XYZ file of C-alpha atoms in Angstrom:
584
model
C 101.172 117.070 100.578
C 101.291 114.296 97.929
C 105.406 114.402 98.098
C 106.404 113.686 101.611
C 109.918 112.803 101.837
C 110.288 108.907 102.390
C 111.122 108.548 105.866
C 108.459 111.081 106.203
C 105.975 108.719 104.577
C 106.915 105.822 106.419
C 106.219 107.026 110.029
C 103.122 108.446 108.321
C 101.549 105.581 107.674
C 103.615 103.238 110.465
C 101.793 105.689 113.388
C 99.782 103.831 115.656
C 96.289 106.327 115.707
C 93.968 106.381 112.750
C 95.207 109.567 110.583
C 93.987 110.789 107.258
C 96.367 113.554 105.414
C 93.517 115.647 103.418
C 94.465 117.799 101.029
C 92.584 121.371 100.624
C 90.372 120.123 97.463
C 89.609 117.286 100.050
C 91.191 114.575 98.304
C 93.343 112.126 100.329
C 96.949 112.313 100.535
C 98.265 109.861 102.651
C 97.473 107.544 104.871
C 98.488 105.077 108.125
C 98.405 101.831 108.276
C 96.061 101.665 110.675
C 93.423 103.977 109.031
C 92.837 101.497 106.552
C 93.444 98.364 108.413
C 90.125 99.564 110.776
C 88.665 100.838 107.195
C 89.113 97.598 105.749
C 90.353 99.857 102.306
C 93.904 99.464 100.704
C 96.053 102.428 99.933
C 96.520 101.787 96.411
C 91.905 102.351 96.791
C 92.223 104.699 98.407
C 94.639 107.603 97.538
C 94.415 109.817 95.571
C 89.945 109.636 95.628
C 88.141 112.186 96.757
C 87.187 111.306 101.031
C 83.370 111.199 100.478
C 84.163 109.253 97.459
C 85.876 106.374 99.439
C 84.107 106.896 102.503
C 79.814 107.569 101.979
C 77.186 107.170 104.482
C 75.486 104.481 104.217
C 72.306 104.091 101.613
C 70.763 102.158 103.705
C 70.066 103.847 106.770
C 67.931 107.113 106.483
C 69.507 108.823 109.729
C 73.197 108.545 108.682
C 74.524 112.399 109.042
C 78.248 111.382 109.967
C 78.833 112.957 106.361
C 76.884 115.862 106.407
C 78.790 116.809 110.058
C 82.477 115.928 108.696
C 81.905 118.033 105.633
C 80.757 120.764 107.967
C 83.963 120.367 110.587
C 86.260 120.070 107.265
C 85.102 123.277 105.753
C 85.143 125.103 109.594
C 88.951 124.035 109.362
C 89.541 124.856 105.532
C 87.713 128.618 106.065
C 89.014 129.555 109.883
C 92.325 127.580 110.029
C 91.351 126.151 113.182
C 91.103 122.720 114.512
C 88.149 121.496 115.115
C 86.972 118.554 117.321
C 83.719 116.470 116.148
C 81.355 114.765 118.864
C 81.299 111.506 118.780
C 80.097 109.686 114.919
C 78.079 106.975 114.142
C 80.250 105.670 110.481
C 79.286 102.623 108.445
C 82.874 100.956 107.132
C 81.545 99.242 103.733
C 82.090 95.783 104.045
C 84.321 93.728 100.676
C 81.449 91.692 98.665
C 84.181 88.711 100.366
C 82.371 89.551 103.690
C 79.159 89.956 102.184
C 78.699 93.214 101.231
C 76.828 95.674 103.123
C 78.275 97.895 106.796
C 79.438 97.665 109.672
C 78.757 99.920 112.105
C 81.180 101.678 113.652
C 81.888 105.160 115.885
C 84.240 107.327 115.621
C 85.647 110.486 117.549
C 87.858 112.740 114.870
C 89.292 115.835 115.118
C 90.226 117.885 112.206
C 93.425 120.513 112.442
C 95.349 122.350 109.456
C 98.568 121.997 108.241
C 99.706 125.917 107.575
C 102.330 127.308 105.330
C 104.749 130.390 106.491
C 102.769 133.039 105.512
C 99.332 131.152 106.654
C 98.461 129.611 103.782
C 96.591 126.107 104.121
C 98.405 123.135 102.880
C 96.300 120.608 103.645
C 94.244 119.083 106.878
C 94.491 115.698 109.106
C 92.240 113.671 109.656
C 92.705 112.032 112.963
C 89.622 109.833 114.575
C 89.559 107.405 117.553
C 87.453 104.428 117.924
C 85.413 104.099 120.091
C 82.649 101.614 118.969
C 83.829 98.892 121.287
C 83.672 102.163 124.532
C 79.427 102.574 122.918
C 78.840 99.052 122.196
C 79.830 97.739 125.858
C 77.744 101.294 127.383
C 74.918 100.119 124.788
C 74.980 96.164 126.518
C 75.547 98.237 130.049
C 71.766 100.081 129.435
C 70.027 97.314 128.851
C 71.494 94.526 130.457
C 73.056 96.598 133.433
C 76.220 94.743 133.779
C 80.088 96.349 134.107
C 82.877 95.554 134.072
C 86.081 96.536 135.139
C 87.263 96.451 130.956
C 83.972 98.415 131.121
C 84.473 100.943 134.246
C 88.426 102.070 133.179
C 87.440 102.110 129.617
C 84.302 104.457 130.155
C 86.458 106.545 133.046
C 88.601 107.166 129.780
C 86.880 108.153 127.192
C 84.769 110.263 129.754
C 88.115 111.965 130.327
C 87.911 112.867 126.180
C 84.750 113.273 125.842
C 85.498 115.976 128.685
C 88.560 117.718 126.908
C 86.699 117.003 123.706
C 83.770 119.247 125.165
C 86.127 121.996 126.437
C 88.176 122.216 122.808
C 84.260 122.018 121.088
C 83.700 125.543 123.412
C 87.042 126.938 122.491
C 86.525 126.365 118.799
C 83.235 128.042 119.198
C 84.610 130.632 120.572
C 86.720 131.313 117.647
C 83.877 130.651 115.141
C 82.073 133.377 116.842
C 85.470 135.845 116.926
C 85.593 135.034 113.158
C 82.494 135.154 112.231
C 82.422 138.775 114.284
C 85.755 139.226 111.740
C 83.558 138.086 108.779
C 80.506 141.405 109.705
C 83.179 143.208 110.263
C 85.301 142.320 106.824
C 81.335 142.226 105.107
C 80.593 145.877 106.140
C 83.932 147.594 105.441
C 83.921 145.982 102.511
C 80.488 147.411 101.880
C 82.000 150.733 103.327
C 84.482 150.355 99.965
C 81.357 150.281 97.245
C 80.015 152.974 98.525
C 82.153 155.173 98.993
C 82.876 153.614 95.464
C 79.443 154.104 94.188
C 79.705 158.364 96.035
C 82.812 158.616 93.995
C 81.750 157.241 90.977
C 79.064 159.477 90.587
C 80.306 162.054 91.416
C 83.312 161.691 89.356
C 80.344 161.137 86.892
C 78.847 164.333 87.003
C 81.985 165.738 87.001
C 83.243 164.666 83.278
C 79.671 164.237 81.575
C 79.088 168.641 82.687
C 82.352 169.547 79.734
C 81.370 166.368 77.267
C 77.682 168.640 77.489
C 79.578 170.547 76.022
C 81.996 169.100 73.497
C 79.206 166.689 72.143
C 76.554 169.784 71.775
C 78.463 172.258 70.317
C 80.129 169.691 67.841
C 76.811 167.848 66.617
C 75.426 172.157 66.260
C 78.866 172.330 63.928
C 78.911 169.493 62.052
C 75.436 170.647 60.920
C 76.352 174.062 59.689
C 73.840 175.362 61.179
C 76.596 178.185 62.926
C 77.964 178.123 59.052
C 79.363 175.787 56.321
C 82.466 174.668 57.474
C 85.099 172.994 54.795
C 86.419 169.697 54.646
C 89.549 170.099 56.567
C 87.386 172.254 59.868
C 84.470 169.165 58.877
C 87.333 166.159 59.441
C 88.423 167.908 62.904
C 85.402 167.945 64.266
C 84.276 165.264 63.696
C 87.005 163.707 65.137
C 86.588 165.661 68.506
C 82.322 164.076 67.949
C 83.790 160.206 67.753
C 85.965 161.015 70.810
C 83.390 162.463 73.245
C 80.757 160.361 72.316
C 83.625 157.335 73.085
C 84.635 158.786 76.151
C 80.308 159.477 77.354
C 79.969 155.528 76.319
C 83.118 154.404 78.549
C 81.607 156.545 81.074
C 78.265 155.172 80.890
C 78.575 151.541 80.905
C 81.237 151.687 84.173
C 78.527 153.368 85.712
C 75.887 151.501 84.906
C 77.393 148.016 85.900
C 78.461 149.670 88.914
C 74.669 150.317 90.142
C 74.000 146.722 88.849
C 76.770 145.042 91.221
C 75.700 147.462 94.301
C 72.301 146.623 93.606
C 71.145 150.461 92.805
C 70.120 149.413 89.596
C 66.013 150.727 89.266
C 63.907 149.362 85.750
C 61.219 152.139 85.019
C 59.054 149.753 83.530
C 56.866 149.279 81.317
C 54.362 147.704 77.606
C 57.390 147.964 75.176
C 56.694 147.609 71.230
C 59.945 145.567 71.064
C 59.619 146.128 67.055
C 60.014 149.891 68.275
C 62.965 149.788 69.843
C 64.646 147.971 66.890
C 63.275 150.878 64.477
C 64.547 153.505 66.401
C 68.236 151.949 67.081
C 68.591 150.660 63.614
C 68.230 154.551 62.382
C 70.693 155.451 64.846
C 73.250 152.770 63.371
C 72.205 153.149 60.405
C 74.950 155.878 59.293
C 78.053 153.771 60.760
C 76.699 150.512 59.042
C 76.899 152.765 55.371
C 79.793 154.072 56.702
C 81.140 149.721 56.398
C 78.986 149.045 53.792
C 76.907 147.185 55.578
C 73.200 145.985 54.589
C 71.635 146.400 58.336
C 68.095 145.438 58.156
C 65.438 143.080 59.981
C 62.988 141.237 59.941
C 59.769 141.454 62.336
C 56.139 139.861 62.435
C 53.599 142.119 62.408
C 52.261 141.188 65.710
C 54.800 140.795 67.628
C 53.530 141.614 71.216
C 54.893 144.313 74.141
C 57.043 143.072 76.191
C 57.547 144.150 79.678
C 60.819 146.294 80.279
C 62.877 149.854 80.485
C 62.175 151.397 77.597
C 65.911 152.847 77.568
C 67.471 149.331 78.909
C 65.801 147.535 75.940
C 67.233 150.280 73.129
C 70.619 149.964 75.314
C 70.711 146.093 75.346
C 70.036 146.804 71.561
C 72.164 149.176 70.526
C 75.059 147.087 72.330
C 75.001 144.106 70.306
C 74.116 145.856 67.002
C 76.951 147.972 66.926
C 78.861 145.132 68.131
C 78.062 143.340 64.783
C 78.307 145.797 63.373
C 81.720 147.149 64.463
C 83.148 143.096 64.135
C 82.347 142.405 60.675
C 84.383 143.540 58.137
C 83.298 146.198 55.041
C 80.464 144.901 52.783
C 78.658 142.330 55.341
C 74.560 142.100 56.632
C 73.815 142.829 59.986
C 70.467 141.910 60.718
C 67.551 142.401 63.637
C 65.047 139.042 63.934
C 62.307 138.538 66.884
C 59.665 135.821 67.779
C 57.454 134.972 70.438
C 58.601 131.556 71.776
C 57.260 129.423 74.980
C 60.233 129.321 77.646
C 59.730 126.735 80.515
C 55.530 127.475 80.232
C 56.743 131.764 79.986
C 55.746 133.060 76.721
C 59.078 135.446 75.956
C 59.982 137.261 73.003
C 63.160 136.003 71.778
C 65.155 138.916 69.830
C 68.232 137.728 67.492
C 71.116 139.756 66.137
C 73.285 138.668 63.607
C 75.738 138.961 61.131
C 78.157 137.643 58.416
C 81.448 139.135 60.573
C 84.867 137.192 61.915
C 82.861 134.457 64.838
C 84.033 133.694 68.371
C 86.193 131.305 68.725
C 85.166 128.222 70.173
C 87.457 129.325 73.188
C 86.455 132.465 73.770
C 82.407 131.644 73.719
C 82.666 131.170 77.395
C 84.143 134.762 77.994
C 82.815 137.052 75.495
C 79.927 138.105 78.239
C 83.063 139.151 80.787
C 83.756 142.635 81.680
C 86.300 143.750 79.693
C 86.825 141.193 77.646
C 87.120 142.083 73.805
C 87.929 138.098 71.239
C 88.148 137.954 67.399
C 91.399 137.744 67.012
C 93.563 140.441 65.739
C 90.984 141.946 63.798
C 88.849 142.308 67.301
C 91.559 143.301 69.117
C 92.176 146.049 66.161
C 88.357 147.902 67.310
C 87.858 150.310 69.410
C 85.945 149.751 72.812
C 86.011 148.725 76.027
C 85.045 145.106 76.417
C 82.260 146.317 78.797
C 79.163 146.853 76.081
C 78.376 142.981 76.303
C 78.754 142.380 79.923
C 76.297 145.320 80.712
C 74.213 143.159 78.308
C 74.016 140.383 79.966
C 73.367 142.195 83.879
C 70.878 144.246 81.987
C 69.527 141.028 80.500
C 69.440 139.281 84.119
C 67.766 141.773 85.403
C 64.535 141.807 82.989
C 64.325 138.310 84.014
C 65.720 136.962 80.592
C 68.160 135.616 79.300
C 71.311 136.188 77.022
C 73.302 133.846 74.070
C 75.557 132.858 71.274
C 76.591 130.837 68.923
C 79.287 131.533 66.147
C 81.499 130.417 63.737
C 84.960 131.184 63.752
C 85.431 133.475 60.367
C 81.324 132.754 59.337
C 79.702 135.522 61.956
C 77.951 134.852 65.165
C 73.961 135.495 66.352
C 73.748 137.126 70.110
C 70.286 136.447 71.397
C 67.870 137.312 74.208
C 65.023 137.062 75.126
C 62.595 139.275 77.507
C 58.914 138.743 78.841
C 55.565 139.076 77.703
C 53.546 141.565 78.396
C 50.602 140.085 80.245
C 47.388 139.604 77.917
C 49.770 142.363 75.625
C 48.349 142.575 72.065
C 50.621 143.130 69.422
C 51.734 147.000 68.819
C 50.574 149.466 66.641
C 52.417 153.090 66.258
C 50.512 156.125 66.891
C 50.036 158.884 65.284
C 51.758 162.086 65.530
C 48.639 165.080 66.506
C 49.586 168.183 65.858
C 48.101 170.483 67.755
C 47.409 174.335 67.178
C 49.782 176.608 68.177
C 50.201 179.322 70.795
C 51.192 182.038 71.635
C 53.264 182.968 74.629
C 50.811 185.020 76.510
C 48.572 180.658 75.967
C 46.362 182.138 73.862
C 45.790 179.779 70.421
C 46.398 181.669 67.105
C 45.020 179.426 64.248
C 45.224 182.566 61.837
C 48.425 182.373 58.801
C 50.937 184.399 61.384
C 50.914 182.845 65.143
C 53.183 183.649 67.161
C 56.573 181.294 67.761
C 55.498 179.666 71.420
C 57.606 180.104 74.457
C 60.217 177.750 75.314
C 62.027 178.123 79.200
C 65.310 176.519 79.414
C 65.968 176.629 83.003
C 70.316 175.788 83.822
C 72.176 177.183 85.446
C 75.657 175.800 82.820
C 75.122 178.555 80.509
C 76.415 176.071 78.328
C 74.268 174.211 78.268
C 71.324 176.411 77.800
C 72.825 177.254 75.389
C 72.649 174.431 73.349
C 69.215 173.391 74.352
C 68.220 177.144 73.239
C 69.684 176.628 69.688
C 68.345 173.148 69.351
C 64.668 175.136 70.625
C 64.898 177.887 67.667
C 65.943 175.773 65.284
C 62.382 173.728 65.518
C 60.366 177.793 65.998
C 60.826 178.254 69.413
C 61.366 181.644 71.331
C 63.265 180.946 74.009
C 63.791 182.242 77.212
C 66.670 180.812 79.734
C 66.636 181.152 83.778
C 69.560 179.850 86.321
C 67.783 179.868 89.346
C 64.647 178.191 90.885
C 62.849 181.500 92.007
C 63.679 182.838 88.985
C 61.766 180.027 87.068
C 58.812 179.669 88.375
C 58.150 183.275 88.327
C 58.395 183.167 84.456
C 56.213 180.350 84.711
C 53.509 181.657 85.995
C 53.821 184.808 84.527
C 54.710 183.549 80.575
C 53.268 180.222 80.531
C 55.699 178.944 78.056
C 54.060 176.190 75.934
C 57.663 173.701 77.086
C 59.679 174.210 79.997
C 63.154 172.014 79.850
C 64.776 171.441 83.948
C 68.022 170.764 84.987
C 67.532 169.083 88.024
C 70.925 170.233 89.612
C 69.771 174.182 91.121
C 72.490 176.278 92.671
C 69.985 177.481 95.522
C 66.280 176.038 96.512
C 63.888 175.623 95.060
C 65.910 173.093 93.554
C 64.912 170.965 90.719
C 62.242 168.743 92.576
C 60.597 171.355 93.869
C 60.165 174.025 90.941
C 59.263 170.373 88.904
C 56.413 169.431 92.324
C 55.105 173.978 92.416
C 54.432 173.285 88.162
C 52.024 170.226 88.439
C 50.825 170.622 91.871
C 49.250 174.628 89.959
C 45.722 174.220 88.117
C 47.350 176.458 85.816
C 50.568 175.035 85.407
C 50.259 171.420 85.217
C 49.318 170.907 82.098
C 52.337 172.178 80.979
C 55.170 169.763 79.418
C 58.179 169.900 80.994
C 61.423 168.054 80.076
C 64.046 166.924 82.830
C 67.289 167.797 81.037
C 70.079 166.463 84.311
C 73.132 164.894 84.647
C 72.292 162.421 86.626
C 70.128 159.331 85.915
C 67.252 158.988 88.635
C 64.396 159.441 87.090
C 61.966 157.324 89.008
C 61.118 160.690 91.352
C 61.231 163.269 88.379
C 58.828 160.980 86.301
C 56.539 160.403 89.352
C 55.564 163.892 90.043
C 54.772 164.477 86.453
C 57.470 164.957 84.184
C 57.157 164.147 80.173
C 60.923 162.660 79.656
C 64.148 162.832 81.247
C 67.365 162.494 79.217
C 70.883 162.786 80.746
C 73.154 165.002 79.477
C 74.972 164.996 76.777
C 71.903 164.696 74.729
C 72.341 165.650 71.083
C 69.651 167.558 68.651
C 67.588 164.778 67.571
C 67.049 162.372 70.639
C 65.925 166.015 72.356
C 63.682 167.137 69.822
C 61.807 163.959 69.002
C 61.533 163.828 72.870
C 59.823 167.251 72.312
C 57.747 166.563 69.941
C 56.373 163.605 71.948
C 55.910 165.511 74.965
C 53.490 168.312 72.918
C 52.331 165.275 72.139
C 48.100 165.638 73.075
C 49.200 169.197 75.514
C 47.582 171.586 75.057
C 50.277 173.230 73.566
C 51.861 173.739 70.070
C 54.148 172.026 68.378
C 55.675 174.645 65.829
C 55.987 174.116 62.670
C 60.076 172.623 61.556
C 62.231 175.231 60.212
């Protein structure tokens, strides 16, 4: 609108009414001469400036609301692309210093009209006003002095007719606004339906993809451990490639699903008191082989009295895993990655601040603002050469925010980066002490304990209708010293539990018939003679809250590796009246 032809601009400036031409951002683009005269302004003084910068409310009038009303009207025009008529407004016009300064009270009747392109896009807004100051003043004098003149009657009739017309316009505009609100509600409902459909699709695809990935990753891991026989160097290289690709695909699936859950407001945190030191130790232990391959020095610097935090332990380790694995990935061979943590006070709250520092390629200042955005990978040619989707940091940010913490980064290109995040400390939390691992006496299949030299191997019941998944867990358990019995249905599983009284049960929550996984878990935990049997859920889904509430010892999401699974088994058997067999 700022590029009107010369003739068009002269016509606009010479218009007999008071007009402003505004851009969609409410910048004054053109103004009529009569508007300038009425507002005691100059064209050079107001064109190119924001309308509310030029015409603010009178700061000495606590009841001034003209700016707020005009802003609301202009926003309706901008959002709904319809004309908006306003009731008579009191505007105080700033006086020039030569005239004594201050403000002069004026009364205007405004109309705001959109200027639309052929495709419906908003080009600008025409702000037209009629000065009714004289009418209002005469009306006030009439009320005060009870006198009437012909001029006042004439003006009154004209203004009242205009007010009536404007009232009709306001009513029509109100109906349009209601129609627009209804359309917005319908669009919102459609968006929510689409979001639910997306979530359902992702959940289904997750199940369909995780099932074969469980076998790919699990059996590749078994082959690499050579429990089924030795591999040649070439075979080991091929299997390692398969395992690496499977884990990368699993990581991508997990990140996409987690982001989808957060966006849909369906991410549920299982908040408990967690040791950040313990979480750091676990993450560094799992990533040490990756750091070793790149000849990195990977270490932590944690105080002995580091307090507990209120967090979801799975999500806390996920945050750390993303930050530390990124540091390893974006640090050239032979670098250093350090994890530090300390208790700090932020806005009166005690928090644990964790830092992950590296000596890697760093991040340019221009890229710092977008490093936490989805699908962003920064770091020049070296960064683009690294594998990944750019979802890890975006997900870490969302998870930290869900915990009530903050996340950020400091970096110098070519010298390294330090990512940091805070989590709230547990209330009155004492420093964390790692518990010892109790080793109960072994238990036979019939439930009796044997402390002699030749105890019977404890029994583990694996409940899963997927033969490949069942075979994988059986291999893990047999390698740990269990005698394994399998079941493919809920009814058979309950019968096996009553007959065998196993030391341990692993349970898939998705079974093909009734009773399902939830029913099996409920029955086991309600019966006095079976409630002490540890049940580890190993399933495709991640809806852990129900199972944990019913008494499950742990929840693992397929695919699950041998070491992660056996750690969960060991934890589940601590303190339980069942055996932890000696490793073979």
